[in-house]
Coordinates of C-alpha atoms in Angstrom, one line a residue:
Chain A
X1 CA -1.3 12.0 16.8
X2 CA -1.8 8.1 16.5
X3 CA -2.6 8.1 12.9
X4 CA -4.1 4.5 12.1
X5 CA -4.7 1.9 15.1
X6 CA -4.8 -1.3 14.0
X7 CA -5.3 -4.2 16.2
X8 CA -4.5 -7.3 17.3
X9 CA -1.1 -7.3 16.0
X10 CA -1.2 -10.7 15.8
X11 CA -3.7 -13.7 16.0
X12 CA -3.5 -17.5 15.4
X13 CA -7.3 -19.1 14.6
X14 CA -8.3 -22.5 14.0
X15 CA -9.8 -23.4 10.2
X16 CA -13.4 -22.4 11.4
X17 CA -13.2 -19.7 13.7
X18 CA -14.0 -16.4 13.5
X19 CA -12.7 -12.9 14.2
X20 CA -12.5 -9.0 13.3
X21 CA -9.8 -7.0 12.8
X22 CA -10.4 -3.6 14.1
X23 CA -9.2 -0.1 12.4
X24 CA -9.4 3.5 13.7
X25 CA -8.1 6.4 12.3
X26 CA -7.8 9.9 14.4
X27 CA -7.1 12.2 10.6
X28 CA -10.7 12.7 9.9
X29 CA -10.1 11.2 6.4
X30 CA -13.4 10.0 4.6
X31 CA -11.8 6.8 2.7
X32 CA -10.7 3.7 4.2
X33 CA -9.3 0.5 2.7
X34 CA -8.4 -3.0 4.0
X35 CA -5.6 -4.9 2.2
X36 CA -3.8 -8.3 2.4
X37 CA -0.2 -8.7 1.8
X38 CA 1.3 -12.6 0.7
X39 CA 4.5 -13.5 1.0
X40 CA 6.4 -11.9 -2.3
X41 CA 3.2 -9.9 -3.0
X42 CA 2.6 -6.8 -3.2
X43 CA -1.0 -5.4 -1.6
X44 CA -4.1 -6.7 -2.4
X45 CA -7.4 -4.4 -2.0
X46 CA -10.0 -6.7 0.1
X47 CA -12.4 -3.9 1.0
X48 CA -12.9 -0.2 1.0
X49 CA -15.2 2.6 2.4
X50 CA -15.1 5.9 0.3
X51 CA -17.6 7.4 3.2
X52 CA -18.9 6.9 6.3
X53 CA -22.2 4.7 5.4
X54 CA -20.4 3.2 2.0
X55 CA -18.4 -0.1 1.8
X56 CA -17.5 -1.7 -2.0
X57 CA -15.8 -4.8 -2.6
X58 CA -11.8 -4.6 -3.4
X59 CA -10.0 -7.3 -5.6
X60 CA -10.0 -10.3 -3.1
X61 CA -13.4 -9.8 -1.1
X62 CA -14.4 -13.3 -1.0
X63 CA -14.4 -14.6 2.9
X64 CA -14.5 -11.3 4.6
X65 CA -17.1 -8.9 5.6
X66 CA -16.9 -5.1 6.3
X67 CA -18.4 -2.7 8.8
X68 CA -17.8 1.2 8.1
X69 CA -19.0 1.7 12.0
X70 CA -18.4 5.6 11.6
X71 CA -16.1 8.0 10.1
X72 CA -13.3 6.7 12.5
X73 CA -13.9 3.0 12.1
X74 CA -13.7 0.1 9.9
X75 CA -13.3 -3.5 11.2
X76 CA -12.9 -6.6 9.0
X77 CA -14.4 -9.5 9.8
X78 CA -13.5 -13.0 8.6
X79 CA -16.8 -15.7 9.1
X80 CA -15.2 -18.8 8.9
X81 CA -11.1 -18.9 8.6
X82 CA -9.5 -20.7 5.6
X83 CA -5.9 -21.3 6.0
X84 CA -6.0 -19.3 2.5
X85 CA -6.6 -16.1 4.9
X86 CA -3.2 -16.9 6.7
X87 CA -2.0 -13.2 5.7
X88 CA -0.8 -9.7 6.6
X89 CA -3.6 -7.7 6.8
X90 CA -3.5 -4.0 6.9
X91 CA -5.8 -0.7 7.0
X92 CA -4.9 2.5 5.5
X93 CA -7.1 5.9 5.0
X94 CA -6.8 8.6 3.2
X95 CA -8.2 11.8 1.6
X96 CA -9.3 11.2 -1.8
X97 CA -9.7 14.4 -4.1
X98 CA -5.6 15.4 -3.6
X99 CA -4.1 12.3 -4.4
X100 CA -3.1 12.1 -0.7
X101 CA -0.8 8.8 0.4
X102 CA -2.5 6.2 2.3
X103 CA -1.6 6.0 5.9
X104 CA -1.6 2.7 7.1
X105 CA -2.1 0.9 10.5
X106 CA 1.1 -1.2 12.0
X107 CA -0.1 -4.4 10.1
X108 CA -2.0 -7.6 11.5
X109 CA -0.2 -10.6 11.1
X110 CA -2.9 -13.8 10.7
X111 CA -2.3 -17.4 10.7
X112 CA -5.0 -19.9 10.1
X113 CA -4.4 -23.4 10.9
Chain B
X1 CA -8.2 -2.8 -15.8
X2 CA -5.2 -0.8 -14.1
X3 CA -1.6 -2.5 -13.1
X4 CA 1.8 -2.1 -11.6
X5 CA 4.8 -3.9 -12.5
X6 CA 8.0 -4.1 -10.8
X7 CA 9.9 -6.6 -12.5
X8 CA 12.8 -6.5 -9.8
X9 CA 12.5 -9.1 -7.2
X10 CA 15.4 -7.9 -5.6
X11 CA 18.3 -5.9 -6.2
X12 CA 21.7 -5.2 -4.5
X13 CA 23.4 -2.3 -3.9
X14 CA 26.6 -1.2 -2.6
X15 CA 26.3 1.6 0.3
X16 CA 26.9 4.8 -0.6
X17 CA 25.9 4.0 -4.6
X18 CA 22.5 5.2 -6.0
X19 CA 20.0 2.7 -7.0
X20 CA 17.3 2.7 -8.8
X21 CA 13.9 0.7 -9.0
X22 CA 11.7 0.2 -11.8
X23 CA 8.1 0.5 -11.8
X24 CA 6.0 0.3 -15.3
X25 CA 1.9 1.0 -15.1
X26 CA -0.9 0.5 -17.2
X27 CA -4.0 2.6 -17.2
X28 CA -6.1 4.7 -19.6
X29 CA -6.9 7.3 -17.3
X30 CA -5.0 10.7 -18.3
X31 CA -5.2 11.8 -14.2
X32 CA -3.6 9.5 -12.0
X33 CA -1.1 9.8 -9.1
X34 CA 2.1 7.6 -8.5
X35 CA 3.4 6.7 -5.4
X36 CA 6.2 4.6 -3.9
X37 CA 6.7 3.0 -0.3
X38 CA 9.1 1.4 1.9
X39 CA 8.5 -1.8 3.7
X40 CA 11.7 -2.3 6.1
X41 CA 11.7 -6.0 8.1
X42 CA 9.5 -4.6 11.1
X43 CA 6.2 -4.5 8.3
X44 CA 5.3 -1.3 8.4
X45 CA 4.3 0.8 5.5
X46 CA 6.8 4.3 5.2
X47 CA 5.2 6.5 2.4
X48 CA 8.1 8.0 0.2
X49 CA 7.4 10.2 -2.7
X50 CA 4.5 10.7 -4.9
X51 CA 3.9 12.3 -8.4
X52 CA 1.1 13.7 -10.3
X53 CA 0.5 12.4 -13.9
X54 CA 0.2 16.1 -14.9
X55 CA 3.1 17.3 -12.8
X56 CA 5.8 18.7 -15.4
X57 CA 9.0 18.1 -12.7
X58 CA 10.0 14.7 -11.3
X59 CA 8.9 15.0 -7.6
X60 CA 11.7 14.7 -5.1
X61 CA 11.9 14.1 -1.3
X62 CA 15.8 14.3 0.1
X63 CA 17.8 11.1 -1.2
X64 CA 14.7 10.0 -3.1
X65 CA 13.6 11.1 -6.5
X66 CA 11.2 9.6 -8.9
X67 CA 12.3 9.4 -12.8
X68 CA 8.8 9.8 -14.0
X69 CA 8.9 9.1 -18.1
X70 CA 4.7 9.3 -18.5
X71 CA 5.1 8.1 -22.3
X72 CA 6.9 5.2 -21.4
X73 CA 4.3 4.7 -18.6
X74 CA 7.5 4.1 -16.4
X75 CA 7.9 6.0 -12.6
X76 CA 11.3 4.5 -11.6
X77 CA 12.2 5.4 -8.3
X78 CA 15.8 6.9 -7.5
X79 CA 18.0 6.3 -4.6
X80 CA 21.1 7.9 -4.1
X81 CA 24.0 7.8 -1.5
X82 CA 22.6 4.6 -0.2
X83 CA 22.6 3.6 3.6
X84 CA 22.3 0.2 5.4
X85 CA 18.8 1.6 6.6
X86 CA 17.6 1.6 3.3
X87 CA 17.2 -2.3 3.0
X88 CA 13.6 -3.6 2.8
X89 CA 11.0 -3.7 0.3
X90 CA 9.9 -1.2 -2.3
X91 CA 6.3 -1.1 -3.5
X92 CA 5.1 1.3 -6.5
X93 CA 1.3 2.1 -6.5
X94 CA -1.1 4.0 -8.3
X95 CA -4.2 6.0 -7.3
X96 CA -7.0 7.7 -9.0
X97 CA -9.4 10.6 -8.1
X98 CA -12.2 8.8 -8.9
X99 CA -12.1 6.1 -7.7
X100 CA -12.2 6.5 -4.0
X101 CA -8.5 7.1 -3.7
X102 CA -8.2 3.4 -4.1
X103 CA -4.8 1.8 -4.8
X104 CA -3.2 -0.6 -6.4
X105 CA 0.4 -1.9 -5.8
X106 CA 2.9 -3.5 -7.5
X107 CA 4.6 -6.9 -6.4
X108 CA 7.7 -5.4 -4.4
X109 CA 11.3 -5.3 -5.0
X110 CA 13.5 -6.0 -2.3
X111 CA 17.1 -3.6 -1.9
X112 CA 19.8 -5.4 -0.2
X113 CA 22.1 -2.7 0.7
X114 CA 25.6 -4.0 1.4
X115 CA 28.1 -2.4 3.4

């Protein structure tokens, strides 16, 4: 059971660039979030998808886009890089309704330069 | 607005002692769920316990229990019998049932477990 894929593990882009991060989840679950961990921060809602077809803005949405693909995916996409972005970026799903824990993908670790 | 604190940066710990970590929250909402989880040096995210905000018993899982004081607003996680594996980042977080099972997290605190 692979739970939450998450890739690339790592990336380095130039101020500028572009790039997705892609998630998948193999749980069925209906809720999907993107977050972004700072150093000596806790987790930082960017995004989320309640359902397939549904994406909101989180706390910090400003420079990324969503796409809620299907039930299984959700990709982040950053437009035009900031060195701001330079982060740990992370997926997680769940089942909303039972107070289920997330379950999170490995982590992407993103430097902008 | 809802919010976690953690107002431990880091803490220390001898192996073997128990430990515990505080977590405060702030929310209006009489149904909410608590949650804590371990971040060890290799990043990833280890869910640990949860509680209910109606649950009557402080939830336990093994060496971890969660001191759940709801008119304090507090859910301070307990450690006991501490091991060297136990060294990484704590994060307390909060969910709601409606609101799309989104959560929010606290800042960390960091348990140095020395042997």
């Amino acid at each position: 059971n692979a739970g939450v894929t998450q890739t690339p593990k790592f990336q380095v882009l130039k101020t500028g660039q572009s790039m997705t991060l892609q998630c998948a989840q193999d749980m069925n679950h209906n809720s999907m979030y993107w977050y972004r961990q700072d150093p000596g921060m806790g987790l930082r809602l960017i995004y989320y998808s309640a359902s397939e077809g549904t994406t909101d803005k989180g706390e910090v949405p400003n420079g990324y886009n969503v796409s809620r693909l299907n039930k299984r995916e959700f990709s982040l996409r950053l437009e035009s890089a900031a060195p701001s972005q330079t982060s740990v970026y992370f997926c997680a799903s769940t089942q909303p309704g039972a107070y289920e824990k997330l379950f999170f993908g490995s982590g992407t670790q993103l430097s902008v330069l | 607005a809802q919010k976690i604190t953690q107002t431990q940066p880091g803490m220390f710990v001898q192996e073997k002692e128990a430990v515990t970590l505080d977590c405060t929250y702030d929310t209006s909402d009489p149904s909410y769920g608590l949650f804590w989880y371990k971040q060890p040096s290799s990043g990833e995210m280890i869910f640990l316990i949860y509680q209910g905000s109606y649950d009557q018993q402080n939830a336990t899982e093994g060496r971890y229990s969660l001191n759940f004081q709801k008119a304090r607003k507090s859910a301070n996680l307990v450690i006991s019998a501490s091991q060297l594996g136990d060294s990484a980042m704590y994060f307390c977080a909060m969910s709601f049932n409606t609101n799309a099972g989104k959560s929010t997290f606290g800042d960390g605190t960091t348990l140095t477990v020395k042997p």
